[in-house]
Short mmCIF file of C-alpha atoms and ligand atoms in Angstrom, two decimals:
data_model
loop_
_atom_site.label_atom_id
_atom_site.label_comp_id
_atom_site.label_asym_id
_atom_site.label_seq_id
_atom_site.Cartn_x
_atom_site.Cartn_y
_atom_site.Cartn_z
CA MET R 964 -111.11 39.43 41.37
CA SER R 965 -110.80 40.52 37.47
CA ALA R 966 -109.38 43.73 38.53
CA LEU R 967 -106.31 41.41 38.97
CA ARG R 968 -106.59 39.29 36.69
CA ALA R 969 -106.58 42.50 33.94
CA ARG R 970 -103.76 44.14 35.68
CA ALA R 971 -102.59 40.32 35.32
CA ARG R 972 -103.48 40.32 31.24
CA THR R 973 -101.96 43.36 31.04
CA LEU R 974 -98.50 43.39 32.54
CA ALA R 975 -98.55 40.05 30.24
CA ALA R 976 -99.26 41.66 27.63
CA HIS R 977 -96.27 44.17 28.63
CA LEU R 978 -93.64 41.13 28.87
CA ARG R 979 -94.37 40.12 25.29
CA ASP R 980 -94.21 43.54 23.64
CA VAL R 981 -90.42 43.57 25.35
CA ARG R 982 -89.46 39.96 24.18
CA ALA R 983 -91.04 41.01 20.51
CA VAL R 984 -88.79 44.39 20.77
CA ALA R 985 -85.58 41.60 22.03
CA ARG R 986 -86.13 39.46 19.13
CA LYS R 987 -86.11 42.32 16.64
CA LEU R 988 -82.87 43.89 17.70
CA PRO R 989 -79.83 43.51 15.50
CA ASP R 990 -77.87 42.95 19.23
CA ALA R 991 -77.38 39.49 20.67
CA LEU R 992 -78.64 39.83 23.57
CA VAL R 993 -78.14 36.52 26.17
CA LEU R 994 -79.47 36.63 29.77
CA LEU R 995 -76.28 34.94 32.41
CA ASP R 996 -77.63 34.39 35.88
CA ARG R 997 -75.54 34.00 38.98
CA ASP R 998 -73.36 31.16 38.11
CA GLU R 999 -72.85 32.21 33.71
CA ARG R 1000 -75.85 29.81 32.74
CA MET R 1001 -77.58 30.96 29.84
CA ARG R 1002 -81.36 31.94 30.89
CA TRP R 1003 -82.75 33.40 27.44
CA ALA R 1004 -81.31 34.77 24.36
CA ASN R 1005 -83.21 36.76 21.26
CA PRO R 1006 -82.54 35.44 18.01
CA ALA R 1007 -80.09 37.83 16.76
CA ALA R 1008 -77.46 35.19 19.54
CA ALA R 1009 -77.62 32.35 17.40
CA ARG R 1010 -76.21 34.43 14.11
CA LEU R 1011 -73.91 36.74 15.83
CA LEU R 1012 -72.74 33.68 19.15
CA ASP R 1013 -73.99 30.81 18.00
CA VAL R 1014 -76.49 30.58 21.07
CA VAL R 1015 -79.52 28.73 20.36
CA TRP R 1016 -82.69 29.51 21.97
CA PRO R 1017 -84.34 27.53 23.66
CA ARG R 1018 -81.41 24.74 22.93
CA ASP R 1019 -79.21 26.36 24.99
CA ARG R 1020 -81.05 26.66 27.81
CA GLY R 1021 -79.34 26.34 30.90
CA LEU R 1022 -75.95 25.97 29.44
CA GLN R 1023 -72.85 27.51 31.08
CA ALA R 1024 -71.44 30.82 28.78
CA PHE R 1025 -67.74 29.84 29.42
CA ALA R 1026 -68.75 25.97 28.04
CA ARG R 1027 -70.97 27.64 24.80
CA PHE R 1028 -67.85 29.85 23.96
CA GLY R 1029 -64.88 26.62 24.45
CA GLY R 1030 -61.99 28.45 24.31
CA SER R 1031 -62.41 31.21 22.49
CA ALA R 1032 -61.42 34.90 23.14
CA LEU R 1033 -65.03 35.35 24.22
CA ALA R 1034 -65.07 32.75 26.98
CA ALA R 1035 -61.75 34.18 27.99
CA TRP R 1036 -63.06 37.61 28.52
CA LEU R 1037 -66.04 36.32 30.61
CA ARG R 1038 -64.09 34.51 32.25
CA ILE R 1039 -61.50 37.80 33.48
CA ASP R 1040 -64.67 40.12 34.36
CA ALA R 1041 -62.89 42.50 31.81
CA PRO R 1042 -64.77 46.12 30.64
CA ASP R 1043 -66.12 45.99 27.43
CA ILE R 1044 -63.79 44.90 24.03
CA ASP R 1045 -64.18 45.63 21.11
CA ASP R 1046 -62.81 43.78 17.66
CA VAL R 1047 -63.14 40.41 18.65
CA ASP R 1048 -64.37 37.52 16.01
CA SER R 1049 -67.35 36.27 16.37
CA PRO R 1050 -67.26 32.13 17.33
CA VAL R 1051 -70.06 31.40 14.49
CA GLU R 1052 -67.66 33.47 11.24
CA SER R 1053 -64.42 34.64 11.13
CA GLY R 1054 -65.02 37.64 9.37
CA VAL R 1055 -67.54 38.78 11.11
CA ARG R 1056 -66.64 41.50 14.55
CA LEU R 1057 -67.67 41.62 17.11
CA GLN R 1058 -67.86 44.41 20.08
CA LEU R 1059 -68.90 42.74 23.74
CA SER R 1060 -70.38 44.17 26.84
CA LEU R 1061 -71.60 42.80 29.43
CA LEU R 1062 -74.22 44.90 31.70
CA PRO R 1063 -75.61 44.08 35.46
CA TYR R 1064 -78.85 43.28 36.00
CA GLY R 1065 -80.36 42.82 39.39
CA GLU R 1066 -78.56 39.28 39.92
CA HIS R 1067 -78.19 38.84 36.55
CA ARG R 1068 -75.68 39.45 33.40
CA LEU R 1069 -76.68 40.58 29.98
CA LEU R 1070 -74.09 39.97 27.87
CA ILE R 1071 -74.26 41.63 24.41
CA ALA R 1072 -72.93 41.31 21.25
CA ARG R 1073 -72.55 43.95 18.25
CA ASP R 1074 -71.43 43.27 14.85
CA ILE R 1075 -69.15 45.95 13.74
CA SER R 1076 -67.66 44.23 10.76
CA ARG R 1077 -68.55 47.19 8.88
CA ILE R 1078 -66.21 49.52 10.97
CA SER R 1079 -63.33 46.83 11.78
CA ARG R 1080 -63.20 46.89 8.03
CA LEU R 1081 -64.02 50.73 7.23
CA GLU R 1082 -61.10 51.68 9.96
CA GLN R 1083 -58.84 48.34 8.29
CA VAL R 1084 -58.94 50.25 4.73
CA ARG R 1085 -58.06 53.86 6.71
CA ARG R 1086 -55.16 51.89 8.03
CA ASP R 1087 -53.78 50.81 4.80
CA PHE R 1088 -54.63 53.95 3.33
CA VAL R 1089 -52.40 56.22 5.35
CA ALA R 1090 -50.23 52.99 5.38
CA ASN R 1091 -49.51 53.47 2.08
CA VAL R 1092 -49.85 57.04 0.84
CA SER R 1093 -47.17 57.36 3.63
CA HIS R 1094 -44.41 54.36 1.80
CA GLU R 1095 -44.99 55.90 -1.42
CA LEU R 1096 -44.19 59.69 -0.47
CA ARG R 1097 -41.13 58.54 1.47
CA THR R 1098 -39.06 58.35 -1.49
CA PRO R 1099 -39.89 60.98 -3.55
CA LEU R 1100 -39.38 63.30 -0.89
CA THR R 1101 -35.88 61.72 0.10
CA VAL R 1102 -35.09 62.16 -3.26
CA ILE R 1103 -36.10 66.49 -3.18
CA HIS R 1104 -34.36 66.68 -0.21
CA GLY R 1105 -31.25 64.96 -1.09
CA TYR R 1106 -30.77 66.91 -4.11
CA LEU R 1107 -31.57 70.38 -2.18
CA GLU R 1108 -29.01 69.41 0.37
CA LEU R 1109 -26.67 68.77 -2.82
CA LEU R 1110 -27.29 72.57 -3.96
CA ASP R 1111 -24.80 75.26 -1.59
CA PRO R 1112 -27.21 78.62 -0.96
CA GLU R 1113 -23.89 80.42 -1.30
CA ASP R 1114 -23.49 79.16 -4.53
CA VAL R 1115 -26.55 81.46 -5.72
CA PRO R 1116 -27.00 83.67 -3.09
CA THR R 1117 -30.32 85.53 -5.00
CA LEU R 1118 -31.54 82.24 -3.69
CA ALA R 1119 -30.55 81.35 -0.41
CA PRO R 1120 -33.75 81.93 1.49
CA VAL R 1121 -35.58 80.34 -0.99
CA LEU R 1122 -33.19 77.24 -1.10
CA ASN R 1123 -33.43 77.18 2.66
CA GLU R 1124 -37.24 77.80 3.20
CA MET R 1125 -37.28 74.73 0.60
CA ARG R 1126 -35.14 72.89 3.20
CA ILE R 1127 -36.89 73.28 6.42
CA GLN R 1128 -40.34 72.20 4.36
CA SER R 1129 -38.73 69.12 2.83
CA GLN R 1130 -37.27 68.08 6.23
CA ARG R 1131 -40.47 68.86 8.15
CA MET R 1132 -42.45 67.14 5.00
CA ARG R 1133 -40.25 64.13 5.98
CA GLN R 1134 -40.51 64.17 9.44
CA ILE R 1135 -44.65 63.54 8.95
CA VAL R 1136 -44.44 60.96 6.80
CA GLU R 1137 -41.97 58.54 9.31
CA ASP R 1138 -44.43 59.85 12.08
CA LEU R 1139 -47.29 58.52 9.87
CA LEU R 1140 -45.50 55.40 9.20
CA GLU R 1141 -44.30 55.72 12.84
CA LEU R 1142 -48.02 55.99 13.75
CA SER R 1143 -49.35 53.14 11.21
CA ARG R 1144 -46.53 50.61 13.08
CA LEU R 1145 -47.67 50.72 16.09
CA GLU R 1146 -51.69 50.55 15.13
CA MET R 1147 -50.98 47.12 13.79
CA GLN R 1148 -49.14 45.74 17.19
CA GLN R 1149 -51.50 43.98 19.38
CA ARG R 1150 -48.29 43.95 21.74
CA LEU R 1151 -44.44 45.53 21.89
CA PRO R 1152 -41.24 43.81 22.68
CA GLU R 1153 -40.45 43.58 26.49
CA GLU R 1154 -37.74 44.06 27.96
CA CYS R 1155 -36.34 45.69 31.14
CA VAL R 1156 -36.41 49.52 30.57
CA GLU R 1157 -33.53 50.76 32.84
CA MET R 1158 -35.24 53.40 33.15
CA ALA R 1159 -31.83 55.40 35.38
CA PRO R 1160 -29.82 55.59 32.13
CA LEU R 1161 -33.26 56.80 30.61
CA LEU R 1162 -33.62 59.39 32.61
CA ARG R 1163 -30.14 60.62 32.16
CA THR R 1164 -30.52 60.75 28.41
CA LEU R 1165 -33.92 62.49 28.53
CA ARG R 1166 -32.24 65.59 30.60
CA THR R 1167 -29.06 65.53 28.16
CA GLU R 1168 -32.06 65.16 25.06
CA ALA R 1169 -33.45 68.39 27.13
CA GLU R 1170 -30.83 70.18 27.07
CA ALA R 1171 -29.37 70.04 24.29
CA LEU R 1172 -32.98 71.44 22.98
CA SER R 1173 -33.54 74.21 25.15
CA HIS R 1174 -30.05 75.37 25.08
CA GLY R 1175 -30.00 76.71 27.94
CA ARG R 1176 -32.89 78.32 28.10
CA HIS R 1177 -34.70 76.45 30.56
CA ARG R 1178 -34.03 74.73 33.93
CA ILE R 1179 -33.95 71.47 33.31
CA VAL R 1180 -35.01 69.15 36.68
CA LEU R 1181 -34.27 65.59 37.17
CA ALA R 1182 -36.25 63.62 40.33
CA ASP R 1183 -36.00 59.63 39.57
CA GLU R 1184 -37.52 58.91 43.06
CA ALA R 1185 -38.52 55.58 42.06
CA ASP R 1186 -35.54 53.22 42.01
CA ILE R 1187 -38.02 51.00 39.51
CA ASP R 1188 -37.26 49.75 36.43
CA LEU R 1189 -39.78 49.04 33.48
CA LEU R 1190 -41.10 45.96 31.48
CA GLY R 1191 -42.33 47.40 27.56
CA SER R 1192 -40.07 48.11 24.63
CA PRO R 1193 -37.09 50.15 25.40
CA ASN R 1194 -37.41 52.12 21.70
CA ASP R 1195 -41.07 53.16 22.20
CA LEU R 1196 -40.64 54.31 25.42
CA HIS R 1197 -37.39 56.54 25.06
CA SER R 1198 -39.50 57.92 22.20
CA ALA R 1199 -42.88 58.69 23.99
CA PHE R 1200 -41.28 60.12 26.84
CA SER R 1201 -38.67 62.43 25.17
CA ASN R 1202 -41.91 63.30 23.01
CA LEU R 1203 -43.60 64.63 26.00
CA VAL R 1204 -40.52 66.82 27.18
CA SER R 1205 -39.50 68.23 24.01
CA ASN R 1206 -43.10 69.48 24.05
CA ALA R 1207 -42.26 70.90 27.30
CA VAL R 1208 -39.41 72.72 25.98
CA ARG R 1209 -41.11 73.80 23.07
CA TYR R 1210 -44.05 75.18 24.73
CA THR R 1211 -42.29 76.97 27.18
CA PRO R 1212 -41.47 80.74 27.13
CA ASP R 1213 -37.44 80.94 28.13
CA GLY R 1214 -36.48 80.85 31.50
CA GLY R 1215 -38.89 78.64 32.50
CA VAL R 1216 -38.83 75.50 34.35
CA ILE R 1217 -38.99 71.95 32.98
CA THR R 1218 -39.16 68.45 35.74
CA ILE R 1219 -38.33 65.59 34.37
CA ALA R 1220 -39.87 62.69 37.18
CA TRP R 1221 -40.34 58.90 38.03
CA ARG R 1222 -41.93 58.08 41.51
CA ARG R 1223 -44.02 55.13 42.94
CA THR R 1224 -47.52 55.86 43.51
CA ASP R 1225 -50.22 53.49 45.16
CA ALA R 1226 -50.95 51.51 42.52
CA GLY R 1227 -47.20 50.81 40.58
CA ALA R 1228 -44.93 54.37 39.22
CA GLN R 1229 -45.44 57.39 37.72
CA TYR R 1230 -43.77 58.83 34.78
CA ALA R 1231 -44.47 62.90 34.58
CA VAL R 1232 -42.78 66.06 32.66
CA THR R 1233 -44.33 69.10 34.01
CA ASP R 1234 -43.68 72.74 32.55
CA THR R 1235 -43.86 76.24 33.55
CA GLY R 1236 -45.11 77.04 30.20
CA HIS R 1237 -48.54 78.60 28.08
CA GLY R 1238 -50.78 76.37 29.56
CA ILE R 1239 -53.89 74.73 27.83
CA PRO R 1240 -57.13 76.12 28.06
CA ALA R 1241 -59.62 73.17 29.43
CA GLU R 1242 -62.13 72.55 26.05
CA HIS R 1243 -58.72 71.56 24.43
CA LEU R 1244 -57.60 68.71 26.86
CA SER R 1245 -59.39 65.95 25.69
CA ARG R 1246 -58.57 65.85 21.72
CA LEU R 1247 -54.67 67.32 22.07
CA THR R 1248 -54.12 63.39 20.97
CA GLU R 1249 -56.02 63.36 18.25
CA ARG R 1250 -53.71 63.50 15.07
CA PHE R 1251 -53.22 66.90 13.55
CA TYR R 1252 -54.85 68.62 16.66
CA ARG R 1253 -52.89 71.58 17.74
CA VAL R 1254 -54.12 73.84 20.21
CA SER R 1255 -52.93 77.31 17.98
CA SER R 1256 -51.27 75.92 14.64
CA SER R 1257 -48.94 78.92 14.27
CA ARG R 1258 -47.38 78.28 17.62
CA SER R 1259 -47.46 74.52 17.26
CA ARG R 1260 -45.59 75.24 13.59
CA ALA R 1261 -43.09 77.89 14.15
CA SER R 1262 -41.45 75.17 17.04
CA GLY R 1263 -41.69 72.51 14.67
CA GLY R 1264 -44.34 70.12 15.90
CA THR R 1265 -45.71 67.63 13.10
CA GLY R 1266 -48.61 67.27 15.28
CA LEU R 1267 -49.20 63.64 15.34
CA GLY R 1268 -46.42 63.25 18.71
CA LEU R 1269 -49.41 63.23 21.24
CA SER R 1270 -50.88 60.61 19.00
CA ILE R 1271 -47.50 58.23 18.83
CA VAL R 1272 -47.53 58.93 22.54
CA LYS R 1273 -50.85 57.69 23.26
CA HIS R 1274 -50.26 54.32 21.38
CA VAL R 1275 -47.36 53.68 22.65
CA LEU R 1276 -48.37 53.96 26.41
CA ASN R 1277 -51.45 51.84 25.33
CA LEU R 1278 -49.39 49.21 24.66
CA HIS R 1279 -47.97 49.25 27.36
CA GLU R 1280 -51.44 49.32 29.67
CA SER R 1281 -51.43 52.30 30.73
CA ASP R 1282 -52.91 56.01 29.93
CA LEU R 1283 -51.10 59.56 29.11
CA ARG R 1284 -53.00 62.15 31.89
CA ILE R 1285 -53.05 66.22 30.94
CA ASP R 1286 -53.44 68.27 34.07
CA SER R 1287 -52.77 72.31 32.94
CA GLU R 1288 -53.44 75.47 33.77
CA LEU R 1289 -53.52 78.48 31.24
CA GLY R 1290 -50.69 81.13 32.04
CA LYS R 1291 -49.06 78.40 34.36
CA GLY R 1292 -47.82 75.07 32.55
CA SER R 1293 -48.97 71.50 32.23
CA THR R 1294 -48.57 67.92 32.95
CA PHE R 1295 -48.26 65.69 31.08
CA SER R 1296 -48.17 62.14 32.88
CA CYS R 1297 -48.61 58.44 32.92
CA GLU R 1298 -48.87 55.67 35.46
CA PHE R 1299 -47.88 51.84 35.37
CA PRO R 1300 -49.43 49.00 36.79
CA ALA R 1301 -47.17 47.37 39.25
CA SER R 1302 -47.17 44.72 36.94
CA ARG R 1303 -44.84 46.44 34.64
CA LEU R 1304 -42.04 46.68 37.02
CA LEU R 1305 -38.93 45.09 37.95
CA GLU R 1306 -36.79 46.59 40.59
CA ARG R 1307 -33.49 47.14 40.31
CA SER R 1308 -31.23 44.43 41.65
CA VAL R 1309 -28.17 45.25 44.07
CA GLY R 1310 -25.65 47.48 43.46
CA GLU R 1311 -26.82 49.00 40.18
P1 ADP E 1796 -46.94 68.77 17.77
O1 ADP E 1796 -45.91 68.34 16.99
O2 ADP E 1796 -47.60 70.00 17.28
O3 ADP E 1796 -45.89 69.43 19.16
P2 ADP E 1796 -47.56 67.21 19.23
O4 ADP E 1796 -49.05 65.93 19.31
O5 ADP E 1796 -46.77 66.71 20.03
O6 ADP E 1796 -47.73 67.95 18.05
O7 ADP E 1796 -48.64 68.09 20.31
C1 ADP E 1796 -50.37 68.74 19.92
C2 ADP E 1796 -50.99 69.72 20.76
O8 ADP E 1796 -50.53 69.81 22.35
C3 ADP E 1796 -49.39 70.94 20.53
O9 ADP E 1796 -49.78 71.82 18.69
C4 ADP E 1796 -49.54 72.06 21.29
O10 ADP E 1796 -50.79 72.97 20.78
C5 ADP E 1796 -50.04 71.53 22.63
N1 ADP E 1796 -49.15 70.91 23.53
C6 ADP E 1796 -48.65 69.93 23.70
N2 ADP E 1796 -47.71 69.67 24.14
C7 ADP E 1796 -47.70 71.04 25.29
C8 ADP E 1796 -47.09 71.71 26.31
N3 ADP E 1796 -45.99 70.62 27.06
N4 ADP E 1796 -47.52 72.85 26.44
C9 ADP E 1796 -48.91 73.33 25.82
N5 ADP E 1796 -49.03 72.68 24.84
C10 ADP E 1796 -49.13 71.77 24.50
#
């Protein structure tokens, strides 16, 4: 009997230790039962979520958070979310996760206000610098365009190189501004993007860029349109096509495809180019990340194309997928959910 009592005492001591640690955690913890009622919360939950223990014992979480973004998130059973306003103070930004815990769920809220502010400072800085550089670069570029290399043949190579480089700088600035604009958007305009003419334009653009050096194949098999921003989708799709042309040696084949899948429809660009070593794949959408800087510069890119593509796709509930085999080629694809697809009307 005394052994049992000793064991009970040890267990109670363990439980006290666990609760003491949870009380000290800077993250808010709220234990929810099967009916989303609050069973326990630590002190940080009062500061970050206004869930006060034991005042709120047994209250339903939805009811506690009213009509806030947090209540909506709890209801739809979504994955973790970043950067949500705290229901206590609007300046406080939270990262939320919901972990299954036996029959219960553990709501965890972390204060990410500092990271969120730093992100904002970074975004503003990039946007401001790009904006400030735009005017002087336009002026320099304008003067360079006025100078005719034929008037000063000795300086012709220098002038040509200056033109190329100033155009490159202008393109980098334009791409940075484009990225800043996309980063600031929560959503993009939603219109019917007619895929048949868009795909034909993409093929024409590929042919113009390739100058007959590649075979361009169009596989428009889905017979369905897309809901989204026509300009942004055009820019993202065309970026993948231009990469395929630029990174595929002469004689290669580039296939632009639009096909139905089980969950929706897929846009894919496949090339028979150099391919990309596996260790680079996960980093390709980072700004200025390149597999080979000399090859990329020579091909005329800014190193920002795939970052832009990723942002546009994310704003259309899609992700960029990259499959590649060294020496054989690559496929850049993205799948759109059924909710974004529009059946073409009869006669089109
Ligand atoms: P860049 O302007 O340098 O092309 P991107 O962001 O468009 O920048 O692409 C990033 C890098 O990914 C490129 O520098 C290149 O190394 C690699 N890459 C992109 N598309 C392809 C492709 N189709 N085949 C091989 N490598 C590619």
